[in-house]
Amino acid sequence: MLTKIKQLFSDSTAFALALMGNKIVSFLLVPVYTRQLQASQFGDWDLTNTIAMVLTYLCILGTDTAFAYYYFEARDEKDRNRYFTAAVMGPTLISLGFLALTYVISEPSAEWLYEHGENYPNLLTLAVLVIVFNVIIQQTLAYARYSRQVWTFNIGSMSFVIGSSLASVYFVVVEKQGVLGIFYGQIVAQSIVAAALLWLYRNKFTFSVRRRHIRDLLSYGVPLLPALFAFWVMNSVSRPMIYHMVSSEAAGVFGLALRFASIIALLTTAFQLAWRPFSVSIKEREDAPRIYSLLGRAFLVVATFFILFLTFFIEPVIQIVAGKKEYFDAYPYVWMLATGTVLNTMHLIVGVGLLIQKRTKEISKTFLVAAVFYFAGNAVLIPLFGAWGTAAMNVITYLYAFLSIYRKGQKVYRIDFRIKGMLVYLGIYLTTLSVITWGQVEDWAGMWIYYLIALLVMVAAIFLTGLFTKESVSFIRHRLPNIVGKR
């Protein structure tokens, strides 16, 4: 068991190196964009990214998740290369189809998509061209990830993010291209990285792909598509709703909050990248349920403490980074948005049995219900409370999805996650962070005292709820250094 936990820890750390570099670059861009773009333009950019996200789901069709499964299920190297070829070329062809479509409809659709559509006649076409290259990069780097070619993954990932960022800064700052310049830069950099990866993995592509390989990927991945759309609804639909129901400026402020909340992705995305192949690779082990349980509880504790410390410093950080006063009100939403990301990641852990048993339709059903609930909640709360309503719905909806998938997962693969302790711990966490945010908004004096109390409460909650015992801490303290050292 320790060897496998060591593998997950090592892979997560390695993937986090690339993500950390990417996030650092992204945050270096925030003060550049907030100073070069008005809040309304920031909202235009955020709205375009929202549309691009759902189109990306339609291009990939869940084949990224399916390839994670069939990479390990393939009979031999030739069979694996056939799955790889299908996983890259299929979504790429679909994205080229969307590119042709958006070329026709981009200009007329801009008038009703944006407040000043006359400024963006070709913006949607540029966004979809970015998707074409992004699909190639994402699907190709998946092979590097599953084969544990960590440095290839890190270099490829950081190259397209850093390259895109530098090129975008040039077009925004030097060429004064505004929102359009961001996409010009992404196209230039990502086309180069996509071409380099295709050349690097040219020996992995094959013309002997059979119908079975395409069918396997689609039969596993397509049932996840409703869940992916639900993710889009829950991650993105609120932004166009705020854009059109409140204002483009409010959408821009909320979009900035989302970017700060995405700091948690340093932890969650690195974990997810390592978790998918890891969870499949140990599914036949007798101690797999124990490993899943331990890692699930540990992830929840680490992630919530990450958000707790982020919340302590988020207000002055946003003021320093954003620069303009019109962005300062983004800070109260950050912890709720980050919590939704953590709960979303948790569903992969508590629902691991559904993925192992190929019961992906159950996940889709849950997220379809969650998406409807989220959309309805936003439609009611945004007119009343603005972005506060969206932030609250983010937590509530992902909590529902987490509990629903846990219940379904237990029916096919029982794992003792100590769910009662998890729920009590989450209740304490949500109460603590709500009080802290209240104090920040009301500008209480001596906030550092409340921060210290919050920290003590959260530490005590770990043990009072039974998530971990003193024996668990002793085990981790004595064995973790050996686990890392042996790597």
XYZ file of C-alpha atoms in Angstrom:
487
model
C 0.000 0.000 0.000
C 2.785 2.431 0.931
C 4.438 1.919 -2.432
C 1.253 2.864 -4.262
C 0.582 5.885 -2.077
C 4.165 6.905 -2.732
C 3.507 6.630 -6.481
C 0.444 8.892 -6.278
C 2.281 11.405 -4.080
C 5.272 11.469 -6.419
C 3.185 11.831 -9.587
C 0.987 14.540 -8.029
C 4.084 16.480 -6.954
C 5.665 16.176 -10.386
C 2.491 17.317 -12.155
C 2.160 20.146 -9.650
C 5.514 21.533 -10.812
C 4.070 22.233 -14.248
C 0.811 23.508 -12.809
C 2.638 25.781 -10.407
C 4.640 27.284 -13.233
C 1.482 27.700 -15.283
C -0.412 29.317 -12.416
C 2.441 31.677 -11.618
C 2.464 32.814 -15.232
C -1.332 33.161 -15.230
C -1.238 35.329 -12.129
C 1.517 37.463 -13.543
C -0.893 38.174 -16.396
C -3.739 39.264 -14.104
C -2.232 42.681 -13.247
C -1.363 43.136 -16.908
C -4.892 42.403 -18.129
C -6.674 44.313 -15.347
C -4.618 47.377 -16.210
C -5.032 46.994 -19.985
C -8.688 45.894 -20.020
C -11.749 47.519 -18.515
C -13.921 45.320 -16.297
C -16.455 45.067 -19.132
C -13.746 43.823 -21.520
C -12.631 41.336 -18.884
C -16.234 40.150 -18.898
C -16.155 39.807 -22.710
C -13.033 37.642 -22.458
C -14.583 35.533 -19.703
C -17.779 35.030 -21.727
C -15.776 33.846 -24.751
C -13.857 31.366 -22.599
C -17.174 30.044 -21.314
C -18.382 29.318 -24.839
C -15.023 27.756 -25.738
C -15.264 25.423 -22.754
C -18.509 23.791 -23.875
C -17.230 23.474 -27.453
C -14.115 21.738 -26.118
C -16.327 19.190 -24.342
C -18.192 18.573 -27.603
C -14.909 18.018 -29.422
C -13.345 15.618 -26.921
C -16.565 13.678 -26.121
C -15.092 12.202 -22.952
C -12.359 10.368 -24.857
C -9.696 11.775 -22.505
C -11.243 9.894 -19.572
C -11.853 6.834 -21.748
C -8.233 6.778 -22.901
C -7.117 6.808 -19.253
C -8.998 3.535 -18.821
C -8.032 1.814 -22.071
C -4.386 2.813 -21.817
C -4.131 0.206 -19.052
C -6.652 -2.201 -20.557
C -4.914 -2.358 -23.965
C -3.631 -5.823 -24.856
C -0.217 -4.640 -26.053
C 1.698 -1.599 -27.296
C 0.120 -1.733 -30.768
C -3.355 -1.829 -29.268
C -2.481 1.107 -26.997
C -1.239 3.139 -29.985
C -4.524 2.528 -31.773
C -6.455 3.923 -28.816
C -4.044 6.864 -28.700
C -4.485 7.630 -32.391
C -8.269 7.513 -32.080
C -8.178 9.692 -28.953
C -6.155 12.406 -30.720
C -7.442 12.379 -34.287
C -11.152 11.986 -33.575
C -11.505 15.115 -31.393
C -9.195 17.051 -33.724
C -11.437 16.366 -36.721
C -14.502 17.392 -34.728
C -12.828 20.650 -33.657
C -12.002 21.420 -37.302
C -15.685 20.950 -38.084
C -16.625 23.475 -35.407
C -14.005 25.841 -36.807
C -15.695 25.778 -40.214
C -19.105 26.379 -38.598
C -18.007 29.289 -36.435
C -16.297 30.921 -39.405
C -19.777 31.273 -40.906
C -21.719 32.325 -37.790
C -19.116 34.295 -35.814
C -19.914 37.766 -37.150
C -23.742 37.639 -36.973
C -23.714 35.959 -33.528
C -21.386 38.603 -32.049
C -24.184 41.185 -32.077
C -26.273 39.317 -29.498
C -23.439 37.651 -27.591
C -21.594 40.817 -26.574
C -22.632 44.283 -25.429
C -20.420 45.755 -28.143
C -20.529 43.010 -30.740
C -19.237 45.278 -33.487
C -15.808 45.052 -31.829
C -15.669 41.252 -32.043
C -16.845 40.032 -35.464
C -14.269 37.195 -35.604
C -13.669 36.568 -31.898
C -15.575 33.275 -31.797
C -13.630 31.945 -34.789
C -10.342 32.788 -33.089
C -11.487 31.038 -29.893
C -12.350 27.847 -31.785
C -9.021 27.890 -33.640
C -7.388 27.896 -30.204
C -9.516 24.837 -29.349
C -8.143 22.931 -32.350
C -4.582 23.268 -31.109
C -5.595 22.822 -27.475
C -7.300 19.496 -28.225
C -4.159 18.158 -29.900
C -1.997 19.276 -26.982
C -4.360 17.955 -24.308
C -4.849 14.534 -25.887
C -1.180 14.078 -26.729
C 0.011 15.073 -23.285
C -2.439 12.539 -21.863
C -0.228 9.801 -23.292
C 2.779 11.320 -21.536
C 0.809 11.448 -18.306
C -0.435 7.870 -18.375
C 2.967 6.525 -19.367
C 4.459 8.576 -16.510
C 6.678 10.602 -18.825
C 6.492 13.363 -16.257
C 9.058 15.731 -17.703
C 7.622 15.483 -21.187
C 4.247 16.378 -19.716
C 5.684 19.224 -17.653
C 7.710 20.733 -20.487
C 4.851 20.424 -22.965
C 2.314 21.846 -20.544
C 4.457 24.759 -19.448
C 5.575 25.528 -22.999
C 2.094 26.110 -24.330
C 0.945 28.085 -21.264
C 4.032 30.269 -20.961
C 4.334 30.680 -24.721
C 0.655 31.621 -25.034
C 0.965 34.076 -22.168
C 4.015 35.861 -23.513
C 2.581 36.079 -27.003
C -0.761 37.344 -25.652
C 0.964 40.029 -23.591
C 2.730 41.223 -26.734
C -0.532 41.555 -28.678
C -2.398 43.149 -25.753
C 0.266 45.541 -24.454
C 2.381 46.339 -27.528
C -0.112 45.934 -30.360
C -3.065 47.223 -28.262
C -5.372 44.496 -29.584
C -7.394 44.149 -26.384
C -9.413 40.936 -25.996
C -8.570 39.877 -29.538
C -4.876 40.060 -28.712
C -5.234 37.395 -26.017
C -6.451 34.915 -28.610
C -3.888 35.966 -31.224
C -1.152 35.087 -28.765
C -2.714 31.732 -27.892
C -3.004 30.777 -31.563
C 0.639 31.565 -32.318
C 2.091 29.729 -29.325
C -0.246 26.732 -29.202
C 0.107 25.975 -32.905
C 3.871 25.637 -32.402
C 3.538 23.390 -29.326
C 0.886 21.214 -31.011
C 3.133 20.701 -34.032
C 6.094 19.821 -31.789
C 4.086 17.231 -29.833
C 2.723 15.630 -32.985
C 6.290 15.286 -34.236
C 7.532 13.928 -30.888
C 4.857 11.219 -30.778
C 4.775 10.547 -34.511
C 5.818 6.916 -33.953
C 2.812 6.357 -31.692
C 0.294 7.166 -34.404
C -0.946 4.345 -36.582
C -3.209 3.807 -39.592
C -4.447 0.488 -38.183
C -7.131 1.949 -35.937
C -10.155 -0.331 -35.907
C -13.787 0.371 -35.335
C -13.507 -1.365 -31.962
C -11.086 1.246 -30.640
C -13.317 4.149 -31.594
C -16.355 2.320 -30.225
C -14.621 1.575 -26.921
C -13.583 5.184 -26.415
C -17.010 6.534 -27.269
C -18.973 3.946 -25.292
C -16.930 4.801 -22.198
C -16.614 8.540 -22.802
C -19.918 9.649 -24.365
C -22.010 8.663 -21.307
C -19.832 11.144 -19.414
C -20.773 13.938 -21.843
C -23.927 14.955 -19.949
C -21.788 15.171 -16.834
C -19.281 17.331 -18.724
C -22.087 19.608 -19.890
C -23.270 19.738 -16.322
C -19.751 20.754 -15.304
C -19.948 23.501 -17.893
C -23.287 24.691 -16.552
C -21.999 24.633 -12.991
C -18.623 26.190 -13.804
C -19.536 28.648 -16.501
C -23.192 29.387 -17.152
C -23.359 31.738 -14.175
C -20.898 34.107 -15.835
C -23.034 34.843 -18.914
C -26.039 35.046 -16.565
C -24.254 37.685 -14.477
C -23.072 39.334 -17.715
C -26.620 39.752 -19.054
C -28.693 39.903 -15.810
C -26.415 42.265 -13.840
C -23.711 43.859 -16.000
C -20.567 43.092 -17.965
C -18.586 44.863 -15.228
C -20.003 42.539 -12.548
C -19.172 39.563 -14.763
C -15.614 40.840 -15.085
C -15.217 41.141 -11.295
C -16.658 37.651 -10.820
C -14.345 36.330 -13.535
C -11.381 37.726 -11.632
C -12.621 35.968 -8.461
C -12.724 32.707 -10.417
C -9.124 33.162 -11.497
C -8.005 33.648 -7.916
C -10.118 30.690 -6.808
C -8.342 28.599 -9.426
C -5.233 28.750 -7.225
C -6.704 25.618 -5.628
C -6.072 23.917 -8.984
C -2.413 23.701 -7.954
C -3.653 20.987 -5.635
C -6.804 19.596 -7.251
C -5.664 19.369 -10.861
C -2.310 17.842 -9.955
C -4.154 15.285 -7.844
C -6.690 14.534 -10.606
C -3.987 14.063 -13.233
C -2.312 11.445 -11.062
C -5.523 9.984 -9.589
C -7.142 8.669 -12.772
C -4.364 6.314 -13.897
C -3.431 5.548 -10.275
C -6.947 4.513 -9.203
C -7.320 2.214 -12.206
C -3.872 0.677 -11.757
C -4.571 -0.514 -8.177
C -8.196 -1.616 -8.607
C -7.310 -5.320 -8.340
C -5.360 -4.932 -5.100
C -6.922 -6.290 -1.922
C -6.085 -3.134 0.011
C -7.385 -0.750 -2.685
C -10.482 0.330 -0.664
C -8.270 1.255 2.278
C -5.985 3.294 0.030
C -8.950 5.100 -1.555
C -10.377 5.936 1.875
C -7.124 7.224 3.335
C -6.366 9.401 0.318
C -9.916 10.756 0.141
C -9.864 11.946 3.739
C -6.347 13.321 3.453
C -7.216 15.230 0.283
C -10.253 16.851 1.930
C -8.222 18.055 4.919
C -5.292 19.372 2.877
C -7.548 21.145 0.378
C -9.716 22.872 2.990
C -6.669 24.117 4.894
C -5.248 25.410 1.613
C -8.433 27.460 1.122
C -8.429 28.595 4.753
C -4.957 30.136 4.456
C -5.821 31.588 1.051
C -8.839 33.335 2.595
C -6.711 34.963 5.290
C -4.732 36.906 2.681
C -7.048 37.138 -0.311
C -8.323 40.720 0.184
C -4.958 42.544 0.154
C -3.615 40.210 -2.532
C -6.453 41.082 -4.921
C -5.991 44.783 -4.226
C -2.275 44.593 -4.995
C -2.599 42.384 -8.050
C -5.685 43.914 -9.683
C -4.561 47.514 -9.275
C -7.898 49.055 -10.269
C -10.528 49.688 -7.570
C -13.322 48.358 -9.804
C -11.909 44.824 -9.268
C -11.458 44.978 -5.466
C -14.860 43.459 -4.605
C -13.856 40.076 -6.051
C -12.299 38.723 -2.841
C -15.382 37.506 -0.838
C -16.370 34.961 -3.499
C -13.007 33.227 -3.797
C -13.290 30.668 -0.981
C -16.748 29.495 -2.038
C -15.661 29.025 -5.646
C -12.535 27.167 -4.527
C -14.638 24.943 -2.244
C -16.780 23.946 -5.207
C -13.623 22.870 -7.045
C -12.568 20.725 -4.087
C -15.983 19.042 -3.820
C -15.911 18.410 -7.559
C -12.568 16.639 -7.188
C -13.900 14.664 -4.221
C -16.588 13.081 -6.400
C -13.834 11.335 -8.378
C -12.573 9.772 -5.158
C -15.854 8.727 -3.533
C -17.184 7.609 -6.924
C -14.112 5.596 -7.870
C -16.176 2.388 -7.818
C -18.455 3.733 -10.554
C -15.452 4.445 -12.788
C -13.916 1.045 -12.126
C -17.202 -0.750 -12.849
C -17.799 1.374 -15.976
C -20.966 2.846 -14.435
C -20.245 6.308 -15.794
C -23.913 6.891 -16.656
C -24.659 7.173 -12.941
C -22.228 10.077 -12.672
C -23.875 11.774 -15.636
C -27.339 11.411 -14.107
C -26.193 13.055 -10.906
C -24.591 15.999 -12.643
C -27.543 16.516 -14.951
C -29.791 16.920 -11.916
C -27.167 19.113 -10.270
C -26.892 21.312 -13.376
C -30.650 21.899 -13.528
C -30.665 22.719 -9.817
C -27.689 25.058 -10.244
C -29.202 26.870 -13.212
C -32.556 27.320 -11.467
C -30.867 28.525 -8.286
C -28.831 31.096 -10.196
C -31.892 32.295 -12.117
C -33.573 33.031 -8.784
C -30.628 34.271 -6.719
C -28.646 36.398 -9.193
C -31.403 39.047 -9.582
C -31.686 39.160 -5.758
C -28.092 38.858 -4.584
C -25.910 39.178 -7.673
C -22.669 37.175 -7.616
C -23.265 36.163 -3.976
C -26.079 33.916 -5.190
C -23.804 32.205 -7.684
C -21.053 31.668 -5.114
C -23.510 30.070 -2.665
C -25.038 27.840 -5.355
C -21.542 26.704 -6.283
C -21.035 25.188 -2.824
C -24.564 23.804 -2.441
C -24.690 22.130 -5.834
C -21.284 20.477 -5.670
C -22.067 19.251 -2.171
C -25.191 17.589 -3.542
C -23.172 15.978 -6.365
C -20.552 14.742 -3.911
C -23.167 13.081 -1.669
C -25.175 11.619 -4.548
C -22.144 10.030 -6.199
C -20.911 8.745 -2.843
C -24.237 6.966 -2.319
C -24.203 5.451 -5.808
C -20.557 4.439 -5.537
C -21.169 2.595 -2.275
C -23.753 0.381 -3.976
C -21.221 -1.082 -6.400
C -17.947 -0.794 -4.444
C -18.033 -0.269 -0.692
C -15.365 1.977 0.825
C -15.357 3.295 4.387
C -14.705 7.003 3.839
C -16.016 7.869 7.337
C -18.670 9.928 5.602
C -20.359 11.143 8.800
C -17.066 12.591 9.979
C -16.528 14.175 6.556
C -19.929 15.898 6.667
C -19.460 17.244 10.191
C -15.993 18.466 9.232
C -17.411 20.193 6.137
C -20.114 21.825 8.267
C -17.489 23.252 10.637
C -15.384 24.391 7.683
C -18.280 26.183 5.945
C -19.346 27.896 9.175
C -15.797 29.013 9.954
C -15.155 30.449 6.491
C -18.547 32.197 6.457
C -17.730 33.976 9.719
C -14.288 34.984 8.429
C -15.809 36.424 5.239
C -18.428 38.298 7.245
C -15.669 39.861 9.320
C -13.693 40.847 6.220
C -16.688 42.445 4.513
C -17.704 44.306 7.703
C -14.062 45.286 8.332
C -13.849 43.921 11.878
C -10.921 45.156 13.934
C -8.201 42.675 14.882
C -9.021 40.117 12.197
C -5.801 38.252 12.931
C -7.364 37.058 16.215
C -10.300 35.568 14.329
C -7.893 33.947 11.880
C -6.047 32.288 14.756
C -9.313 31.057 16.302
C -10.429 29.713 12.910
C -7.163 27.816 12.515
C -7.482 26.231 15.959
C -11.102 25.260 15.307
C -10.208 23.571 12.020
C -7.289 21.655 13.540
C -9.520 20.431 16.356
C -12.227 19.439 13.857
C -9.892 16.943 12.165
C -9.732 14.833 15.314
C -13.135 15.573 16.879
C -14.910 14.394 13.732
C -12.853 11.190 13.570
C -11.409 11.856 10.127
C -7.987 11.113 11.535
C -6.802 9.845 14.895
C -3.539 10.352 16.750
C -2.462 6.959 15.456
C -3.078 8.155 11.889
C -0.914 11.229 12.419
C 1.822 9.122 14.014
C 1.704 6.735 11.056
C 2.017 9.573 8.548
C 4.761 11.326 10.517
C 6.918 8.242 10.811
C 6.315 6.639 7.436
C 5.891 9.576 5.027
C 9.595 10.578 5.081
C 10.489 7.009 4.138
C 7.885 6.998 1.393
C 9.284 10.158 -0.163
C 12.912 9.194 0.394
C 12.614 5.880 -1.400
C 11.303 7.540 -4.547
